[in-house]
Amino acid sequence: MRVLCISGELIGSALLHRLTEEGHEVKLYIKDPQRRECLNGLVEKTLNWRRELSWVGTDGLIIFDDVIYGTTQDRLRKAGYRVVGGSAGGDRLELERQHAQEVLAEHGITTLPSYDFPTVEHAIEFVKQHPSTWVIKQNDHIGMFNFVGHDPKGADVISMLESYQSVYRGSIHLQRTVLGVEVGIGRYFNGRDWVGPVEINFEHKALHNGDIGPMTGEMGTLMWYDSDEQNRLFQATLAKLVPHLRAIDFRGDIDVGCIVNADGVWPLEFTARFGTPSTELQTELHTSPWGEFLSAVASGEAYDLKHKKGHKGVVVTMAVPPNPYPPAGFNRVSMKGTRLFFRRELSAEERRRIHFEEVARHPEHGHYYLAGRHGYVLYVTGSGKTVNDARQHAYNLIEAIHVPKAFYRTDIGERFVNREERQLKEWGFL
């Protein structure tokens, strides 16, 4: 099968590796100029994806891995192409946070007080008039300015917003802070119904161990699949949204991030696209061919997805500077061109659990090197019957990889083992 992938910033890179392994003809377009060298020598590239439409044809598969292409996906589907990734309505769920909260409320899902503001200044004035603990978010899937406030008078939130005034001119979303366990509930939707099991995941967004430091795209995730349609977390959230997902013809993976506590489930935000590194974890847990599965999702068909039942999965992000900050402020310091090294010979199974993102292969010498400037080098996955087994599976492989100046968290999954599993069981969610 011919597969054309249109990528904003390589969110779906793990899919390309698997589809290539399965023998599909894959072509990749990367919108971000600073990432266009990434995956050179690993995947065939194109600089104009529209010229490839005749190549992929209506019997091939088109993958969009970012939220900026929803309207384009809808148009291509109407033209007869098989497209997976999301839809225009899915883009709105992720990018327009207040709209997402309204959709949740319309479908009987409890929401937290939340508000959109056109400028930072408007948000500051609101917090001054409504002192409380607030969470700052951007109307974007980039979370560089996100911040969780803890001061009951909102002083820390006001201070952060004031520091943003000179560097950020976009809209701001404020949401009331609520304490509990942060859980993601996801599942694939084919425009008509659910496909595959429920995804339960626990993100680790802070840069350092112990959830200390600035927010990143993601430093690692714990995930497992649940085939029980009556899963309480799923029934409280995504299960209620089927009419809306049908109405917007959503076809792809959708996840709702929530805070769970003794009082219930509180949805915070949507990821209406392939996620990073959750997609890498899915490749660890799936046993069915990805080409078959994604074709079914794109075509609106049912599919019996085979996966490692009873297994937990852990994925760890390996990054380099300037991550988690944008490269614009680090023009004099770049890791681009740095080689990747392996401390020992890797088995074929181990190589499949290393998922390159900002990496390319040298055309003459064959070695791998850093090809991007954002610092997201690769992701390492592991799985096992228990969280600790999955952690050991992933971290044993990380120790075999040497990237100069690289960093990663060593505690992915520990928070769940030490605290969150017990809390969720006490509240009746596990």
Short mmCIF file of C-alpha atoms in Angstrom, two decimals:
data_model
loop_
_atom_site.label_atom_id
_atom_site.label_comp_id
_atom_site.label_asym_id
_atom_site.label_seq_id
_atom_site.Cartn_x
_atom_site.Cartn_y
_atom_site.Cartn_z
CA MET A 1 0.00 0.00 0.00
CA ARG A 2 1.14 3.53 -0.74
CA VAL A 3 1.17 5.82 2.30
CA LEU A 4 1.58 9.60 2.21
CA CYS A 5 2.28 11.25 5.57
CA ILE A 6 1.85 15.00 5.97
CA SER A 7 3.57 16.05 9.18
CA GLY A 8 3.69 19.38 10.96
CA GLU A 9 6.58 18.61 13.30
CA LEU A 10 7.10 14.82 13.19
CA ILE A 11 4.51 13.87 15.81
CA GLY A 12 3.76 10.67 13.90
CA SER A 13 7.34 9.58 13.25
CA ALA A 14 6.85 6.23 15.02
CA LEU A 15 4.13 5.26 12.55
CA LEU A 16 6.48 5.78 9.62
CA HIS A 17 9.01 3.31 11.01
CA ARG A 18 6.35 0.64 11.53
CA LEU A 19 4.67 1.15 8.15
CA THR A 20 8.04 0.94 6.40
CA GLU A 21 8.82 -2.28 8.29
CA GLU A 22 5.51 -3.72 7.11
CA GLY A 23 6.58 -3.21 3.50
CA HIS A 24 4.40 -0.24 2.58
CA GLU A 25 5.65 2.47 0.20
CA VAL A 26 5.92 5.56 2.41
CA LYS A 27 6.52 9.19 1.48
CA LEU A 28 6.87 11.94 4.09
CA TYR A 29 6.31 15.70 3.95
CA ILE A 30 7.52 17.82 6.90
CA LYS A 31 6.08 21.34 7.19
CA ASP A 32 8.57 22.69 9.77
CA PRO A 33 11.71 23.82 7.87
CA GLN A 34 13.91 23.20 10.94
CA ARG A 35 12.89 19.54 10.96
CA ARG A 36 13.03 18.75 7.24
CA GLU A 37 16.39 17.01 7.46
CA CYS A 38 15.05 14.66 10.14
CA LEU A 39 14.57 11.02 9.09
CA ASN A 40 16.74 11.51 5.99
CA GLY A 41 18.06 8.12 4.98
CA LEU A 42 15.22 6.42 6.85
CA VAL A 43 12.07 7.49 4.96
CA GLU A 44 11.52 8.77 1.42
CA LYS A 45 10.73 12.51 1.45
CA THR A 46 8.74 14.95 -0.64
CA LEU A 47 8.77 18.76 -0.60
CA ASN A 48 5.28 19.10 -2.07
CA TRP A 49 2.69 16.68 -0.72
CA ARG A 50 -0.06 17.88 -3.07
CA ARG A 51 1.96 16.66 -6.04
CA GLU A 52 1.95 13.20 -4.45
CA LEU A 53 -1.85 12.85 -4.38
CA SER A 54 -1.88 11.15 -7.78
CA TRP A 55 0.87 8.83 -6.51
CA VAL A 56 -0.97 7.75 -3.35
CA GLY A 57 -4.35 7.59 -5.08
CA THR A 58 -7.73 6.85 -3.52
CA ASP A 59 -6.69 3.28 -2.76
CA GLY A 60 -3.68 4.40 -0.69
CA LEU A 61 -3.62 5.97 2.76
CA ILE A 62 -3.00 9.60 3.74
CA ILE A 63 -1.88 10.31 7.32
CA PHE A 64 -1.98 13.75 8.95
CA ASP A 65 -0.25 13.91 12.33
CA ASP A 66 -1.03 17.46 13.46
CA VAL A 67 -4.03 19.64 14.25
CA ILE A 68 -3.35 22.31 11.65
CA TYR A 69 -4.71 20.19 8.78
CA GLY A 70 -8.26 19.35 9.83
CA THR A 71 -10.05 21.28 7.08
CA THR A 72 -7.71 19.78 4.48
CA GLN A 73 -8.51 16.28 5.77
CA ASP A 74 -12.24 16.90 5.38
CA ARG A 75 -11.78 18.12 1.79
CA LEU A 76 -9.64 15.14 0.81
CA ARG A 77 -12.19 12.70 2.25
CA LYS A 78 -14.94 14.35 0.21
CA ALA A 79 -12.70 13.92 -2.84
CA GLY A 80 -12.55 10.17 -2.20
CA TYR A 81 -9.19 9.80 -0.46
CA ARG A 82 -8.71 7.59 2.59
CA VAL A 83 -7.46 9.90 5.33
CA VAL A 84 -6.62 9.29 9.00
CA GLY A 85 -5.60 11.82 11.63
CA GLY A 86 -8.59 13.89 12.71
CA SER A 87 -10.93 16.48 11.20
CA ALA A 88 -11.67 20.21 11.28
CA GLY A 89 -13.96 19.65 14.25
CA GLY A 90 -11.19 17.75 15.99
CA ASP A 91 -8.86 20.69 15.51
CA ARG A 92 -11.39 22.93 17.25
CA LEU A 93 -11.61 20.58 20.23
CA GLU A 94 -7.86 20.84 20.80
CA LEU A 95 -7.10 24.41 19.76
CA GLU A 96 -10.19 26.21 21.07
CA ARG A 97 -10.25 25.23 24.72
CA GLN A 98 -13.43 27.07 25.63
CA HIS A 99 -15.26 25.45 22.71
CA ALA A 100 -14.09 22.06 24.00
CA GLN A 101 -15.50 22.81 27.45
CA GLU A 102 -18.83 23.78 25.90
CA VAL A 103 -18.96 20.52 23.91
CA LEU A 104 -18.26 18.53 27.08
CA ALA A 105 -21.02 20.34 28.98
CA GLU A 106 -23.50 19.85 26.11
CA HIS A 107 -22.99 16.09 26.39
CA GLY A 108 -23.56 15.94 30.14
CA ILE A 109 -19.92 15.87 31.21
CA THR A 110 -18.97 17.87 34.31
CA THR A 111 -16.48 20.66 33.63
CA LEU A 112 -14.40 23.10 35.65
CA PRO A 113 -14.75 26.90 35.50
CA SER A 114 -12.66 28.06 32.54
CA TYR A 115 -12.33 31.23 30.48
CA ASP A 116 -10.67 32.47 27.28
CA PHE A 117 -8.97 35.87 27.07
CA PRO A 118 -7.72 37.63 23.92
CA THR A 119 -4.59 38.94 25.63
CA VAL A 120 -2.38 38.35 28.64
CA GLU A 121 -3.48 41.70 30.05
CA HIS A 122 -7.14 40.66 30.08
CA ALA A 123 -6.22 37.46 31.92
CA ILE A 124 -4.24 39.38 34.55
CA GLU A 125 -7.17 41.67 35.24
CA PHE A 126 -9.51 38.68 35.59
CA VAL A 127 -7.30 36.94 38.16
CA LYS A 128 -7.02 40.17 40.15
CA GLN A 129 -10.82 40.36 40.28
CA HIS A 130 -11.26 36.60 40.90
CA PRO A 131 -8.40 35.51 43.18
CA SER A 132 -8.06 31.73 43.30
CA THR A 133 -5.81 28.92 42.10
CA TRP A 134 -5.77 28.95 38.29
CA VAL A 135 -4.04 27.03 35.50
CA ILE A 136 -2.59 29.02 32.59
CA LYS A 137 -2.86 27.41 29.15
CA GLN A 138 -2.32 28.43 25.55
CA ASN A 139 -4.91 27.78 22.85
CA ASP A 140 -2.32 25.62 21.14
CA HIS A 141 -0.84 22.14 21.52
CA ILE A 142 2.49 23.74 22.43
CA GLY A 143 2.55 24.11 26.21
CA MET A 144 5.62 26.28 26.77
CA PHE A 145 3.59 28.93 28.63
CA ASN A 146 1.39 26.51 30.59
CA PHE A 147 1.59 26.89 34.36
CA VAL A 148 -0.30 25.38 37.30
CA GLY A 149 -0.97 27.92 40.02
CA HIS A 150 -0.95 27.00 43.71
CA ASP A 151 -1.42 30.33 45.49
CA PRO A 152 -5.05 30.68 46.70
CA LYS A 153 -4.96 34.39 45.91
CA GLY A 154 -3.60 33.84 42.39
CA ALA A 155 -0.40 35.79 43.03
CA ASP A 156 1.83 33.20 41.33
CA VAL A 157 -0.41 33.14 38.26
CA ILE A 158 -0.39 36.94 38.02
CA SER A 159 3.39 36.94 38.33
CA MET A 160 3.77 34.40 35.50
CA LEU A 161 1.33 36.26 33.26
CA GLU A 162 3.20 39.51 33.84
CA SER A 163 6.44 37.81 32.78
CA TYR A 164 4.74 36.70 29.54
CA GLN A 165 3.61 40.19 28.55
CA SER A 166 6.72 41.08 26.57
CA VAL A 167 7.14 37.71 24.82
CA TYR A 168 3.66 36.31 24.16
CA ARG A 169 0.86 38.09 22.31
CA GLY A 170 -1.57 35.21 21.81
CA SER A 171 -4.78 34.32 23.60
CA ILE A 172 -4.77 32.86 27.11
CA HIS A 173 -7.03 30.23 28.65
CA LEU A 174 -7.53 30.05 32.43
CA GLN A 175 -8.96 27.00 34.14
CA ARG A 176 -9.69 26.48 37.83
CA THR A 177 -7.06 24.28 39.49
CA VAL A 178 -8.32 20.99 40.92
CA LEU A 179 -6.28 18.45 42.86
CA GLY A 180 -6.16 14.74 42.09
CA VAL A 181 -4.55 12.25 39.71
CA GLU A 182 -4.05 13.34 36.10
CA VAL A 183 -5.19 10.60 33.72
CA GLY A 184 -5.59 10.51 29.95
CA ILE A 185 -8.40 8.47 28.38
CA GLY A 186 -8.05 7.83 24.66
CA ARG A 187 -9.37 5.69 21.82
CA TYR A 188 -9.46 5.56 18.04
CA PHE A 189 -12.65 6.64 16.26
CA ASN A 190 -13.45 5.85 12.60
CA GLY A 191 -16.08 8.50 11.90
CA ARG A 192 -18.85 6.15 13.02
CA ASP A 193 -17.72 4.21 16.07
CA TRP A 194 -14.81 3.24 18.29
CA VAL A 195 -12.02 1.01 16.98
CA GLY A 196 -9.71 -0.90 19.30
CA PRO A 197 -9.46 -0.81 23.11
CA VAL A 198 -9.56 2.12 25.53
CA GLU A 199 -6.19 3.77 26.19
CA ILE A 200 -5.38 4.75 29.79
CA ASN A 201 -2.26 6.90 30.12
CA PHE A 202 -0.31 8.92 32.67
CA GLU A 203 1.87 11.72 31.31
CA HIS A 204 5.03 13.19 32.84
CA LYS A 205 5.36 16.70 31.42
CA ALA A 206 7.77 18.36 33.86
CA LEU A 207 11.41 18.38 32.83
CA HIS A 208 12.91 16.79 35.95
CA ASN A 209 12.28 13.79 38.19
CA GLY A 210 9.60 14.37 40.80
CA ASP A 211 7.63 16.61 38.41
CA ILE A 212 9.98 19.52 39.03
CA GLY A 213 10.89 22.19 36.50
CA PRO A 214 9.38 23.74 33.37
CA MET A 215 6.73 21.99 31.31
CA THR A 216 7.88 20.12 28.21
CA GLY A 217 6.05 18.50 25.32
CA GLU A 218 6.34 15.25 27.28
CA MET A 219 9.20 13.47 29.07
CA GLY A 220 7.57 10.05 29.28
CA THR A 221 4.29 8.19 29.60
CA LEU A 222 2.81 5.12 31.27
CA MET A 223 0.00 3.47 29.28
CA TRP A 224 -2.10 0.34 29.06
CA TYR A 225 -5.10 -0.86 27.06
CA ASP A 226 -8.48 -1.85 28.50
CA SER A 227 -10.94 -3.84 26.38
CA ASP A 228 -13.79 -3.29 28.88
CA GLU A 229 -16.38 -1.00 27.28
CA GLN A 230 -17.73 -0.27 30.76
CA ASN A 231 -14.44 1.17 31.99
CA ARG A 232 -15.58 3.87 34.41
CA LEU A 233 -13.14 6.52 33.16
CA PHE A 234 -14.17 5.92 29.54
CA GLN A 235 -17.89 5.94 30.29
CA ALA A 236 -17.56 9.23 32.19
CA THR A 237 -15.84 10.98 29.27
CA LEU A 238 -15.26 9.83 25.69
CA ALA A 239 -18.17 7.38 25.56
CA LYS A 240 -20.58 10.31 25.86
CA LEU A 241 -19.05 12.13 22.89
CA VAL A 242 -19.93 9.64 20.14
CA PRO A 243 -22.68 11.88 18.64
CA HIS A 244 -20.28 14.81 18.41
CA LEU A 245 -17.43 12.75 16.93
CA ARG A 246 -19.82 11.40 14.30
CA ALA A 247 -21.06 14.90 13.51
CA ILE A 248 -17.50 16.17 12.90
CA ASP A 249 -16.47 12.95 11.06
CA PHE A 250 -13.47 12.47 13.31
CA ARG A 251 -11.12 9.68 12.18
CA GLY A 252 -8.08 9.11 14.32
CA ASP A 253 -6.90 8.89 17.91
CA ILE A 254 -8.56 11.21 20.42
CA ASP A 255 -7.55 11.63 24.05
CA VAL A 256 -9.08 13.66 26.86
CA GLY A 257 -6.81 14.63 29.73
CA CYS A 258 -8.59 14.64 33.10
CA ILE A 259 -8.09 15.16 36.79
CA VAL A 260 -9.60 12.31 38.78
CA ASN A 261 -10.38 12.55 42.49
CA ALA A 262 -12.90 11.32 45.05
CA ASP A 263 -15.51 13.70 43.63
CA GLY A 264 -15.34 12.40 40.05
CA VAL A 265 -13.67 12.94 36.69
CA TRP A 266 -12.83 16.47 35.54
CA PRO A 267 -11.91 16.78 31.83
CA LEU A 268 -9.25 19.39 31.13
CA GLU A 269 -8.31 19.28 27.44
CA PHE A 270 -8.30 17.22 24.26
CA THR A 271 -5.54 15.82 22.10
CA ALA A 272 -7.39 15.29 18.81
CA ARG A 273 -4.52 13.79 16.79
CA PHE A 274 -1.71 11.30 17.12
CA GLY A 275 0.19 12.02 20.33
CA THR A 276 3.88 12.00 21.17
CA PRO A 277 5.10 9.80 22.76
CA SER A 278 1.79 7.95 23.17
CA THR A 279 1.97 6.76 19.55
CA GLU A 280 5.40 5.31 20.25
CA LEU A 281 3.86 3.42 23.17
CA GLN A 282 1.05 2.14 20.97
CA THR A 283 3.62 0.64 18.59
CA GLU A 284 5.03 -1.17 21.64
CA LEU A 285 1.63 -2.57 22.65
CA HIS A 286 0.05 -3.31 19.24
CA THR A 287 0.54 -6.70 17.61
CA SER A 288 -1.80 -6.11 14.64
CA PRO A 289 -0.31 -4.55 11.48
CA TRP A 290 -0.49 -0.76 11.52
CA GLY A 291 -1.34 -0.54 7.83
CA GLU A 292 -4.47 -2.65 8.30
CA PHE A 293 -5.53 -0.82 11.45
CA LEU A 294 -5.12 2.73 10.11
CA SER A 295 -6.79 1.77 6.83
CA ALA A 296 -9.83 0.59 8.78
CA VAL A 297 -9.97 3.82 10.79
CA ALA A 298 -9.68 5.91 7.61
CA SER A 299 -12.37 3.85 5.82
CA GLY A 300 -14.88 3.91 8.68
CA GLU A 301 -14.61 0.16 9.19
CA ALA A 302 -14.54 -2.04 12.27
CA TYR A 303 -11.25 -3.71 13.17
CA ASP A 304 -10.28 -6.26 15.80
CA LEU A 305 -7.03 -4.74 17.07
CA LYS A 306 -4.71 -7.30 18.60
CA HIS A 307 -2.50 -6.06 21.42
CA LYS A 308 -0.44 -7.26 24.38
CA LYS A 309 -3.25 -7.94 26.82
CA GLY A 310 -2.50 -7.30 30.46
CA HIS A 311 0.71 -5.46 29.63
CA LYS A 312 1.76 -2.03 30.86
CA GLY A 313 3.88 0.15 28.60
CA VAL A 314 6.45 2.82 29.46
CA VAL A 315 8.04 5.28 27.06
CA VAL A 316 10.91 7.62 27.95
CA THR A 317 11.93 10.73 26.01
CA MET A 318 15.64 11.28 25.35
CA ALA A 319 16.29 14.94 24.64
CA VAL A 320 19.13 17.44 24.21
CA PRO A 321 19.36 21.23 24.58
CA PRO A 322 17.61 23.54 23.83
CA ASN A 323 14.65 21.36 24.80
CA PRO A 324 12.22 22.32 26.31
CA TYR A 325 12.79 25.83 24.96
CA PRO A 326 12.44 26.92 21.31
CA PRO A 327 15.69 27.02 19.30
CA ALA A 328 15.33 30.70 18.35
CA GLY A 329 17.04 31.80 21.56
CA PHE A 330 19.92 29.36 21.14
CA ASN A 331 21.29 30.29 17.72
CA ARG A 332 24.90 30.05 18.87
CA VAL A 333 24.48 26.63 20.45
CA SER A 334 23.13 23.76 18.39
CA MET A 335 23.41 20.01 18.80
CA LYS A 336 22.56 19.46 15.13
CA GLY A 337 25.03 17.12 13.48
CA THR A 338 25.99 15.33 16.72
CA ARG A 339 26.37 11.56 16.30
CA LEU A 340 24.38 8.92 18.17
CA PHE A 341 26.32 6.01 19.65
CA PHE A 342 25.35 2.58 20.94
CA ARG A 343 27.32 1.10 23.82
CA ARG A 344 26.68 -2.47 22.68
CA GLU A 345 25.28 -4.45 19.79
CA LEU A 346 21.50 -4.19 19.77
CA SER A 347 19.11 -6.98 18.87
CA ALA A 348 16.42 -6.50 16.22
CA GLU A 349 13.82 -6.42 19.01
CA GLU A 350 15.69 -3.66 20.82
CA ARG A 351 16.07 -1.56 17.68
CA ARG A 352 12.30 -1.71 17.18
CA ARG A 353 11.86 -0.10 20.61
CA ILE A 354 13.99 2.93 19.69
CA HIS A 355 11.84 5.52 17.92
CA PHE A 356 13.79 8.27 16.15
CA GLU A 357 12.35 11.76 15.78
CA GLU A 358 14.99 14.44 15.12
CA VAL A 359 17.46 11.89 13.76
CA ALA A 360 18.79 11.14 10.27
CA ARG A 361 21.17 8.61 8.75
CA HIS A 362 24.37 9.76 7.04
CA PRO A 363 24.16 8.91 3.32
CA GLU A 364 27.82 7.84 3.06
CA HIS A 365 28.97 6.59 6.46
CA GLY A 366 25.65 5.14 7.65
CA HIS A 367 25.77 6.52 11.18
CA TYR A 368 22.85 8.25 12.89
CA TYR A 369 23.05 11.94 13.79
CA LEU A 370 20.89 14.74 15.21
CA ALA A 371 19.13 16.48 12.33
CA GLY A 372 16.81 18.92 14.11
CA ARG A 373 17.19 21.90 16.41
CA HIS A 374 14.32 21.41 18.89
CA GLY A 375 16.01 18.71 20.97
CA TYR A 376 13.55 15.81 20.68
CA VAL A 377 16.00 13.07 19.75
CA LEU A 378 14.23 9.76 20.27
CA TYR A 379 11.88 7.74 22.44
CA VAL A 380 12.52 4.35 24.04
CA THR A 381 9.66 2.00 24.86
CA GLY A 382 9.29 -1.03 27.09
CA SER A 383 6.43 -3.24 28.24
CA GLY A 384 5.72 -5.88 30.85
CA LYS A 385 3.06 -7.44 33.05
CA THR A 386 3.70 -4.82 35.75
CA VAL A 387 4.71 -1.17 35.67
CA ASN A 388 8.07 -2.01 37.20
CA ASP A 389 8.65 -4.70 34.54
CA ALA A 390 7.87 -2.15 31.82
CA ARG A 391 10.16 0.41 33.42
CA GLN A 392 13.04 -2.05 33.57
CA HIS A 393 12.43 -3.09 29.96
CA ALA A 394 12.70 0.54 28.79
CA TYR A 395 15.54 1.75 31.02
CA ASN A 396 17.76 -1.26 30.33
CA LEU A 397 17.70 -0.24 26.66
CA ILE A 398 18.26 3.46 27.36
CA GLU A 399 21.51 2.58 29.09
CA ALA A 400 22.78 1.21 25.76
CA ILE A 401 22.28 4.55 23.98
CA HIS A 402 24.79 7.38 24.17
CA VAL A 403 23.88 10.83 22.87
CA PRO A 404 26.28 13.58 23.98
CA LYS A 405 24.64 16.05 26.40
CA ALA A 406 21.37 14.09 26.35
CA PHE A 407 19.03 13.98 29.34
CA TYR A 408 15.94 12.03 30.34
CA ARG A 409 13.82 11.35 33.40
CA THR A 410 14.55 8.19 35.37
CA ASP A 411 11.23 8.03 37.24
CA ILE A 412 8.62 7.48 34.53
CA GLY A 413 5.87 5.34 36.07
CA GLU A 414 7.11 5.63 39.66
CA ARG A 415 4.44 8.14 40.65
CA PHE A 416 1.75 5.62 39.68
CA VAL A 417 3.41 2.79 41.59
CA ASN A 418 4.05 4.86 44.71
CA ARG A 419 0.79 6.78 44.98
CA GLU A 420 -1.63 7.05 42.08
CA GLU A 421 -2.58 3.37 41.74
CA ARG A 422 -3.65 3.24 45.40
CA GLN A 423 -5.64 6.48 45.10
CA LEU A 424 -7.47 5.40 41.95
CA LYS A 425 -8.38 2.07 43.56
CA GLU A 426 -9.68 3.82 46.68
CA TRP A 427 -11.90 6.04 44.52
CA GLY A 428 -13.19 3.05 42.53
CA PHE A 429 -11.61 3.83 39.15
CA LEU A 430 -9.28 0.81 38.98
#
